[in-house]
């Protein structure tokens, strides 16, 4: 294994994108190996690299890690993005968990039919503006600090910014009723490592397109149609 973390996934967002975000936020350079064929995926399976027969998989510090949450927790702890004590870590876990729920509504969006995409788009915006964004708006307003937890930049901030940008792709003015989140977005986007990741040419992946969808379907043999919530 090389000195840099190595990410094994498709050339697209999916469950790996939050890992890319967190590594980038920590200022960590990483390499990627993209799955493009079923044979490539089966080679990883046969080699025993995929503990639960699934990706994402990340080689880091002599380990082959799977399970997205475990990978993210390790990176957050390793690079001091996981709070200063157990209480802060619990808050970060709660906020990340909530944000993850919201992002879960978006994860399968590219695989939906055109009709179901329109239904899901409305559903995502409704959930974001009625259930999730009000929580973070209140947190930021109540404590009056720059970051969600302990007035220090953490995994929770990175995850929330990623989610905000994903929802804005569905409705550009989704933050119009959330002044605290508007300021938060500008503030976190201006952090040097984040700013670099948001610039063209970075390892941040674009909105999933049909090529990405077809590759995932082919490699994982996903032949069924998904339905919107």
PDB file of C-alpha atoms in Angstrom:
ATOM      1  CA  UNK A   1       0.000   0.000   0.000  1.00  0.00           C
ATOM      2  CA  UNK A   2       1.244   3.488  -0.800  1.00  0.00           C
ATOM      3  CA  UNK A   3       1.523   6.307   1.704  1.00  0.00           C
ATOM      4  CA  UNK A   4      -1.626   7.975   0.394  1.00  0.00           C
ATOM      5  CA  UNK A   5      -5.077   6.567   1.102  1.00  0.00           C
ATOM      6  CA  UNK A   6      -6.396   4.683  -1.919  1.00  0.00           C
ATOM      7  CA  UNK A   7     -10.102   4.688  -2.691  1.00  0.00           C
ATOM      8  CA  UNK A   8     -11.829   1.876  -4.573  1.00  0.00           C
ATOM      9  CA  UNK A   9     -15.173   2.841  -6.069  1.00  0.00           C
ATOM     10  CA  UNK A  10     -16.883   4.001  -9.240  1.00  0.00           C
ATOM     11  CA  UNK A  11     -15.919   7.204 -11.025  1.00  0.00           C
ATOM     12  CA  UNK A  12     -18.835   9.031  -9.455  1.00  0.00           C
ATOM     13  CA  UNK A  13     -20.322  10.166  -6.172  1.00  0.00           C
ATOM     14  CA  UNK A  14     -22.303   7.444  -4.444  1.00  0.00           C
ATOM     15  CA  UNK A  15     -21.263   6.449  -0.954  1.00  0.00           C
ATOM     16  CA  UNK A  16     -17.614   7.336  -1.602  1.00  0.00           C
ATOM     17  CA  UNK A  17     -18.212  11.035  -2.127  1.00  0.00           C
ATOM     18  CA  UNK A  18     -18.472  11.861   1.584  1.00  0.00           C
ATOM     19  CA  UNK A  19     -15.147  10.091   2.109  1.00  0.00           C
ATOM     20  CA  UNK A  20     -13.576  12.222  -0.614  1.00  0.00           C
ATOM     21  CA  UNK A  21     -15.031  15.320   1.030  1.00  0.00           C
ATOM     22  CA  UNK A  22     -13.664  14.451   4.458  1.00  0.00           C
ATOM     23  CA  UNK A  23     -10.179  13.596   3.229  1.00  0.00           C
ATOM     24  CA  UNK A  24     -10.101  16.798   1.193  1.00  0.00           C
ATOM     25  CA  UNK A  25     -11.286  18.845   4.182  1.00  0.00           C
ATOM     26  CA  UNK A  26      -8.434  17.367   6.218  1.00  0.00           C
ATOM     27  CA  UNK A  27      -5.981  18.334   3.488  1.00  0.00           C
ATOM     28  CA  UNK A  28      -5.127  14.710   2.733  1.00  0.00           C
ATOM     29  CA  UNK A  29      -4.129  13.709  -0.788  1.00  0.00           C
ATOM     30  CA  UNK A  30      -5.572  10.410  -1.976  1.00  0.00           C
ATOM     31  CA  UNK A  31      -5.505   8.067  -4.944  1.00  0.00           C
ATOM     32  CA  UNK A  32      -8.454   6.397  -6.624  1.00  0.00           C
ATOM     33  CA  UNK A  33      -8.998   3.158  -8.479  1.00  0.00           C
ATOM     34  CA  UNK A  34     -12.264   3.134 -10.393  1.00  0.00           C
ATOM     35  CA  UNK A  35     -14.401   0.044 -10.885  1.00  0.00           C
ATOM     36  CA  UNK A  36     -15.387  -0.116 -14.546  1.00  0.00           C
ATOM     37  CA  UNK A  37     -16.047  -3.813 -15.194  1.00  0.00           C
ATOM     38  CA  UNK A  38     -17.673  -6.723 -13.418  1.00  0.00           C
ATOM     39  CA  UNK A  39     -14.366  -8.582 -13.713  1.00  0.00           C
ATOM     40  CA  UNK A  40     -12.563  -5.859 -11.777  1.00  0.00           C
ATOM     41  CA  UNK A  41     -15.142  -6.050  -8.998  1.00  0.00           C
ATOM     42  CA  UNK A  42     -14.970  -9.856  -8.876  1.00  0.00           C
ATOM     43  CA  UNK A  43     -11.171  -9.709  -8.665  1.00  0.00           C
ATOM     44  CA  UNK A  44     -11.476  -7.616  -5.490  1.00  0.00           C
ATOM     45  CA  UNK A  45     -14.023 -10.081  -4.132  1.00  0.00           C
ATOM     46  CA  UNK A  46     -11.859 -13.091  -4.895  1.00  0.00           C
ATOM     47  CA  UNK A  47      -8.822 -11.391  -3.369  1.00  0.00           C
ATOM     48  CA  UNK A  48     -10.640 -10.987  -0.069  1.00  0.00           C
ATOM     49  CA  UNK A  49     -10.356  -7.193  -0.082  1.00  0.00           C
ATOM     50  CA  UNK A  50     -14.087  -6.563   0.369  1.00  0.00           C
ATOM     51  CA  UNK A  51     -14.999  -7.797   3.830  1.00  0.00           C
ATOM     52  CA  UNK A  52     -18.754  -7.663   3.249  1.00  0.00           C
ATOM     53  CA  UNK A  53     -18.538  -8.043  -0.533  1.00  0.00           C
ATOM     54  CA  UNK A  54     -19.248  -4.380  -1.183  1.00  0.00           C
ATOM     55  CA  UNK A  55     -17.636  -1.022  -1.847  1.00  0.00           C
ATOM     56  CA  UNK A  56     -16.597   1.646  -0.865  1.00  0.00           C
ATOM     57  CA  UNK A  57     -13.244   0.250   0.183  1.00  0.00           C
ATOM     58  CA  UNK A  58     -10.341   2.410   1.344  1.00  0.00           C
ATOM     59  CA  UNK A  59      -6.730   1.382   1.880  1.00  0.00           C
ATOM     60  CA  UNK A  60      -5.370   3.521   4.704  1.00  0.00           C
ATOM     61  CA  UNK A  61      -2.689   3.036   7.364  1.00  0.00           C
ATOM     62  CA  UNK A  62      -2.112  -0.581   6.393  1.00  0.00           C
ATOM     63  CA  UNK A  63      -5.823  -1.446   6.546  1.00  0.00           C
ATOM     64  CA  UNK A  64      -8.411  -2.257   3.931  1.00  0.00           C
ATOM     65  CA  UNK A  65     -11.466  -0.573   5.378  1.00  0.00           C
ATOM     66  CA  UNK A  66     -15.065  -1.078   4.290  1.00  0.00           C
ATOM     67  CA  UNK A  67     -18.373   0.219   5.676  1.00  0.00           C
ATOM     68  CA  UNK A  68     -18.732   3.915   4.922  1.00  0.00           C
ATOM     69  CA  UNK A  69     -19.486   5.051   8.467  1.00  0.00           C
ATOM     70  CA  UNK A  70     -16.455   3.203   9.873  1.00  0.00           C
ATOM     71  CA  UNK A  71     -14.196   4.771   7.249  1.00  0.00           C
ATOM     72  CA  UNK A  72     -15.540   8.266   7.916  1.00  0.00           C
ATOM     73  CA  UNK A  73     -15.251   7.872  11.703  1.00  0.00           C
ATOM     74  CA  UNK A  74     -11.632   6.755  11.378  1.00  0.00           C
ATOM     75  CA  UNK A  75     -10.704   9.667   9.118  1.00  0.00           C
ATOM     76  CA  UNK A  76     -12.496  12.178  11.362  1.00  0.00           C
ATOM     77  CA  UNK A  77     -10.707  10.902  14.466  1.00  0.00           C
ATOM     78  CA  UNK A  78      -7.312  10.651  12.749  1.00  0.00           C
ATOM     79  CA  UNK A  79      -7.406  14.240  11.506  1.00  0.00           C
ATOM     80  CA  UNK A  80      -8.953  15.908  14.572  1.00  0.00           C
ATOM     81  CA  UNK A  81     -12.363  16.481  13.013  1.00  0.00           C
ATOM     82  CA  UNK A  82     -14.272  14.523  15.661  1.00  0.00           C
ATOM     83  CA  UNK A  83     -14.553  16.893  18.625  1.00  0.00           C
ATOM     84  CA  UNK A  84     -12.441  17.276  21.745  1.00  0.00           C
ATOM     85  CA  UNK A  85     -14.359  14.960  24.066  1.00  0.00           C
ATOM     86  CA  UNK A  86     -17.032  12.275  24.209  1.00  0.00           C
ATOM     87  CA  UNK A  87     -19.893  14.772  24.438  1.00  0.00           C
ATOM     88  CA  UNK A  88     -18.783  16.637  21.320  1.00  0.00           C
ATOM     89  CA  UNK A  89     -18.314  13.349  19.502  1.00  0.00           C
ATOM     90  CA  UNK A  90     -21.885  12.370  20.390  1.00  0.00           C
ATOM     91  CA  UNK A  91     -23.194  15.673  18.989  1.00  0.00           C
ATOM     92  CA  UNK A  92     -21.168  15.217  15.825  1.00  0.00           C
ATOM     93  CA  UNK A  93     -22.547  11.690  15.457  1.00  0.00           C
ATOM     94  CA  UNK A  94     -26.109  12.970  15.861  1.00  0.00           C
ATOM     95  CA  UNK A  95     -25.706  15.749  13.315  1.00  0.00           C
ATOM     96  CA  UNK A  96     -23.878  13.514  10.836  1.00  0.00           C
ATOM     97  CA  UNK A  97     -26.569  10.873  11.286  1.00  0.00           C
ATOM     98  CA  UNK A  98     -29.324  13.364  10.515  1.00  0.00           C
ATOM     99  CA  UNK A  99     -27.494  14.731   7.502  1.00  0.00           C
ATOM    100  CA  UNK A 100     -26.873  11.180   6.338  1.00  0.00           C
ATOM    101  CA  UNK A 101     -30.606  10.483   6.429  1.00  0.00           C
ATOM    102  CA  UNK A 102     -31.202  13.468   4.165  1.00  0.00           C
ATOM    103  CA  UNK A 103     -28.422  12.471   1.797  1.00  0.00           C
ATOM    104  CA  UNK A 104     -29.857   8.975   1.632  1.00  0.00           C
ATOM    105  CA  UNK A 105     -32.902  10.386  -0.165  1.00  0.00           C
ATOM    106  CA  UNK A 106     -30.549  11.736  -2.836  1.00  0.00           C
ATOM    107  CA  UNK A 107     -28.214   8.758  -3.186  1.00  0.00           C
ATOM    108  CA  UNK A 108     -30.482   6.655  -5.402  1.00  0.00           C
ATOM    109  CA  UNK A 109     -31.925   9.624  -7.321  1.00  0.00           C
ATOM    110  CA  UNK A 110     -29.854   8.997 -10.494  1.00  0.00           C
ATOM    111  CA  UNK A 111     -31.260   5.464 -10.774  1.00  0.00           C
ATOM    112  CA  UNK A 112     -34.930   6.514 -10.833  1.00  0.00           C
ATOM    113  CA  UNK A 113     -37.177   6.858 -13.855  1.00  0.00           C
ATOM    114  CA  UNK A 114     -37.861  10.364 -15.187  1.00  0.00           C
ATOM    115  CA  UNK A 115     -41.313  10.362 -13.602  1.00  0.00           C
ATOM    116  CA  UNK A 116     -40.043   9.162 -10.246  1.00  0.00           C
ATOM    117  CA  UNK A 117     -37.206  11.682 -10.306  1.00  0.00           C
ATOM    118  CA  UNK A 118     -39.692  14.559 -10.319  1.00  0.00           C
ATOM    119  CA  UNK A 119     -41.544  13.074  -7.358  1.00  0.00           C
ATOM    120  CA  UNK A 120     -38.291  12.449  -5.497  1.00  0.00           C
ATOM    121  CA  UNK A 121     -37.001  15.944  -6.203  1.00  0.00           C
ATOM    122  CA  UNK A 122     -40.047  17.451  -4.504  1.00  0.00           C
ATOM    123  CA  UNK A 123     -39.749  14.944  -1.654  1.00  0.00           C
ATOM    124  CA  UNK A 124     -36.066  15.803  -1.074  1.00  0.00           C
ATOM    125  CA  UNK A 125     -36.726  19.545  -0.967  1.00  0.00           C
ATOM    126  CA  UNK A 126     -39.703  19.068   1.348  1.00  0.00           C
ATOM    127  CA  UNK A 127     -37.739  16.922   3.791  1.00  0.00           C
ATOM    128  CA  UNK A 128     -34.728  19.249   3.708  1.00  0.00           C
ATOM    129  CA  UNK A 129     -36.767  22.376   4.425  1.00  0.00           C
ATOM    130  CA  UNK A 130     -39.185  20.916   6.957  1.00  0.00           C
ATOM    131  CA  UNK A 131     -37.160  18.364   8.914  1.00  0.00           C
ATOM    132  CA  UNK A 132     -33.405  18.784   8.536  1.00  0.00           C
ATOM    133  CA  UNK A 133     -32.394  22.356   7.691  1.00  0.00           C
ATOM    134  CA  UNK A 134     -34.537  23.842  10.516  1.00  0.00           C
ATOM    135  CA  UNK A 135     -32.526  21.791  13.025  1.00  0.00           C
ATOM    136  CA  UNK A 136     -29.186  23.163  11.884  1.00  0.00           C
ATOM    137  CA  UNK A 137     -30.571  26.674  11.502  1.00  0.00           C
ATOM    138  CA  UNK A 138     -31.656  26.564  15.160  1.00  0.00           C
ATOM    139  CA  UNK A 139     -28.370  25.068  16.371  1.00  0.00           C
ATOM    140  CA  UNK A 140     -26.346  27.810  14.704  1.00  0.00           C
ATOM    141  CA  UNK A 141     -28.692  30.552  15.862  1.00  0.00           C
ATOM    142  CA  UNK A 142     -28.873  29.320  19.476  1.00  0.00           C
ATOM    143  CA  UNK A 143     -25.145  29.011  20.112  1.00  0.00           C
ATOM    144  CA  UNK A 144     -24.069  31.870  17.833  1.00  0.00           C
ATOM    145  CA  UNK A 145     -20.853  30.131  16.800  1.00  0.00           C
ATOM    146  CA  UNK A 146     -19.250  29.561  13.432  1.00  0.00           C
ATOM    147  CA  UNK A 147     -19.417  25.766  13.526  1.00  0.00           C
ATOM    148  CA  UNK A 148     -21.965  23.179  14.591  1.00  0.00           C
ATOM    149  CA  UNK A 149     -20.028  21.686  17.522  1.00  0.00           C
ATOM    150  CA  UNK A 150     -17.627  23.253  20.026  1.00  0.00           C
ATOM    151  CA  UNK A 151     -16.898  26.229  17.774  1.00  0.00           C
ATOM    152  CA  UNK A 152     -14.364  24.073  15.938  1.00  0.00           C
ATOM    153  CA  UNK A 153     -14.414  22.799  12.376  1.00  0.00           C
ATOM    154  CA  UNK A 154     -15.549  19.164  12.385  1.00  0.00           C
ATOM    155  CA  UNK A 155     -16.872  16.284  10.329  1.00  0.00           C
ATOM    156  CA  UNK A 156     -20.403  17.559  11.040  1.00  0.00           C
ATOM    157  CA  UNK A 157     -19.674  20.813   9.199  1.00  0.00           C
ATOM    158  CA  UNK A 158     -18.161  19.035   6.196  1.00  0.00           C
ATOM    159  CA  UNK A 159     -21.095  16.649   5.916  1.00  0.00           C
ATOM    160  CA  UNK A 160     -23.683  19.409   6.198  1.00  0.00           C
ATOM    161  CA  UNK A 161     -22.058  21.534   3.500  1.00  0.00           C
ATOM    162  CA  UNK A 162     -21.958  18.534   1.179  1.00  0.00           C
ATOM    163  CA  UNK A 163     -25.671  17.936   1.806  1.00  0.00           C
ATOM    164  CA  UNK A 164     -26.588  21.604   1.297  1.00  0.00           C
ATOM    165  CA  UNK A 165     -24.887  21.663  -2.090  1.00  0.00           C
ATOM    166  CA  UNK A 166     -26.576  18.409  -3.094  1.00  0.00           C
ATOM    167  CA  UNK A 167     -30.030  19.757  -2.225  1.00  0.00           C
ATOM    168  CA  UNK A 168     -29.267  23.044  -4.011  1.00  0.00           C
ATOM    169  CA  UNK A 169     -28.713  20.979  -7.150  1.00  0.00           C
ATOM    170  CA  UNK A 170     -32.371  19.995  -6.838  1.00  0.00           C
ATOM    171  CA  UNK A 171     -33.611  23.525  -5.973  1.00  0.00           C
ATOM    172  CA  UNK A 172     -31.141  26.390  -6.201  1.00  0.00           C
ATOM    173  CA  UNK A 173     -32.874  28.701  -3.717  1.00  0.00           C
ATOM    174  CA  UNK A 174     -33.559  26.044  -1.088  1.00  0.00           C
ATOM    175  CA  UNK A 175     -31.714  28.095   1.584  1.00  0.00           C
ATOM    176  CA  UNK A 176     -33.797  31.234   0.995  1.00  0.00           C
ATOM    177  CA  UNK A 177     -35.554  30.851   4.345  1.00  0.00           C
ATOM    178  CA  UNK A 178     -32.430  29.886   6.298  1.00  0.00           C
ATOM    179  CA  UNK A 179     -30.120  32.885   6.877  1.00  0.00           C
ATOM    180  CA  UNK A 180     -27.897  31.029   9.359  1.00  0.00           C
ATOM    181  CA  UNK A 181     -27.298  28.244   6.864  1.00  0.00           C
ATOM    182  CA  UNK A 182     -26.593  30.743   4.103  1.00  0.00           C
ATOM    183  CA  UNK A 183     -23.854  32.261   6.238  1.00  0.00           C
ATOM    184  CA  UNK A 184     -22.645  28.801   7.264  1.00  0.00           C
ATOM    185  CA  UNK A 185     -22.376  27.722   3.627  1.00  0.00           C
ATOM    186  CA  UNK A 186     -20.298  30.782   2.743  1.00  0.00           C
ATOM    187  CA  UNK A 187     -18.096  30.374   5.803  1.00  0.00           C
ATOM    188  CA  UNK A 188     -17.335  26.666   5.374  1.00  0.00           C
ATOM    189  CA  UNK A 189     -16.888  27.008   1.610  1.00  0.00           C
ATOM    190  CA  UNK A 190     -14.167  29.581   2.298  1.00  0.00           C
ATOM    191  CA  UNK A 191     -12.003  27.239   4.398  1.00  0.00           C
ATOM    192  CA  UNK A 192      -8.876  26.751   2.249  1.00  0.00           C
ATOM    193  CA  UNK A 193      -9.051  22.961   1.971  1.00  0.00           C
ATOM    194  CA  UNK A 194     -12.772  23.057   1.183  1.00  0.00           C
ATOM    195  CA  UNK A 195     -12.349  25.928  -1.266  1.00  0.00           C
ATOM    196  CA  UNK A 196      -9.707  23.911  -3.108  1.00  0.00           C
ATOM    197  CA  UNK A 197     -11.999  20.874  -3.286  1.00  0.00           C
ATOM    198  CA  UNK A 198     -14.814  22.985  -4.722  1.00  0.00           C
ATOM    199  CA  UNK A 199     -12.635  24.321  -7.535  1.00  0.00           C
ATOM    200  CA  UNK A 200     -12.682  22.792 -11.041  1.00  0.00           C
ATOM    201  CA  UNK A 201     -10.181  19.992 -11.512  1.00  0.00           C
ATOM    202  CA  UNK A 202     -10.441  18.596  -7.995  1.00  0.00           C
ATOM    203  CA  UNK A 203     -11.383  15.000  -7.170  1.00  0.00           C
ATOM    204  CA  UNK A 204     -14.922  16.067  -6.320  1.00  0.00           C
ATOM    205  CA  UNK A 205     -17.322  14.228  -8.602  1.00  0.00           C
ATOM    206  CA  UNK A 206     -20.017  15.906 -10.719  1.00  0.00           C
ATOM    207  CA  UNK A 207     -23.737  15.214 -10.618  1.00  0.00           C
ATOM    208  CA  UNK A 208     -24.146  11.551 -11.616  1.00  0.00           C
ATOM    209  CA  UNK A 209     -24.915  11.068 -15.295  1.00  0.00           C
ATOM    210  CA  UNK A 210     -26.198   8.151 -17.358  1.00  0.00           C
ATOM    211  CA  UNK A 211     -22.693   6.784 -17.894  1.00  0.00           C
ATOM    212  CA  UNK A 212     -22.184   6.509 -14.131  1.00  0.00           C
ATOM    213  CA  UNK A 213     -25.596   4.878 -13.683  1.00  0.00           C
ATOM    214  CA  UNK A 214     -24.937   2.333 -16.419  1.00  0.00           C
ATOM    215  CA  UNK A 215     -21.494   1.476 -15.010  1.00  0.00           C
ATOM    216  CA  UNK A 216     -22.880   0.872 -11.519  1.00  0.00           C
ATOM    217  CA  UNK A 217     -25.752  -1.217 -12.891  1.00  0.00           C
ATOM    218  CA  UNK A 218     -23.382  -3.309 -15.009  1.00  0.00           C
ATOM    219  CA  UNK A 219     -20.732  -3.906 -12.351  1.00  0.00           C
ATOM    220  CA  UNK A 220     -23.191  -4.643  -9.538  1.00  0.00           C
ATOM    221  CA  UNK A 221     -25.736  -6.305 -11.819  1.00  0.00           C
ATOM    222  CA  UNK A 222     -28.519  -3.945 -10.784  1.00  0.00           C
ATOM    223  CA  UNK A 223     -31.242  -4.781 -13.248  1.00  0.00           C
ATOM    224  CA  UNK A 224     -34.294  -3.766 -11.230  1.00  0.00           C
ATOM    225  CA  UNK A 225     -36.070  -0.394 -11.259  1.00  0.00           C
ATOM    226  CA  UNK A 226     -35.997   1.683  -8.117  1.00  0.00           C
ATOM    227  CA  UNK A 227     -38.977   3.632  -6.852  1.00  0.00           C
ATOM    228  CA  UNK A 228     -39.172   7.081  -5.294  1.00  0.00           C
ATOM    229  CA  UNK A 229     -40.162   7.521  -1.670  1.00  0.00           C
TER     230      UNK A 229
END
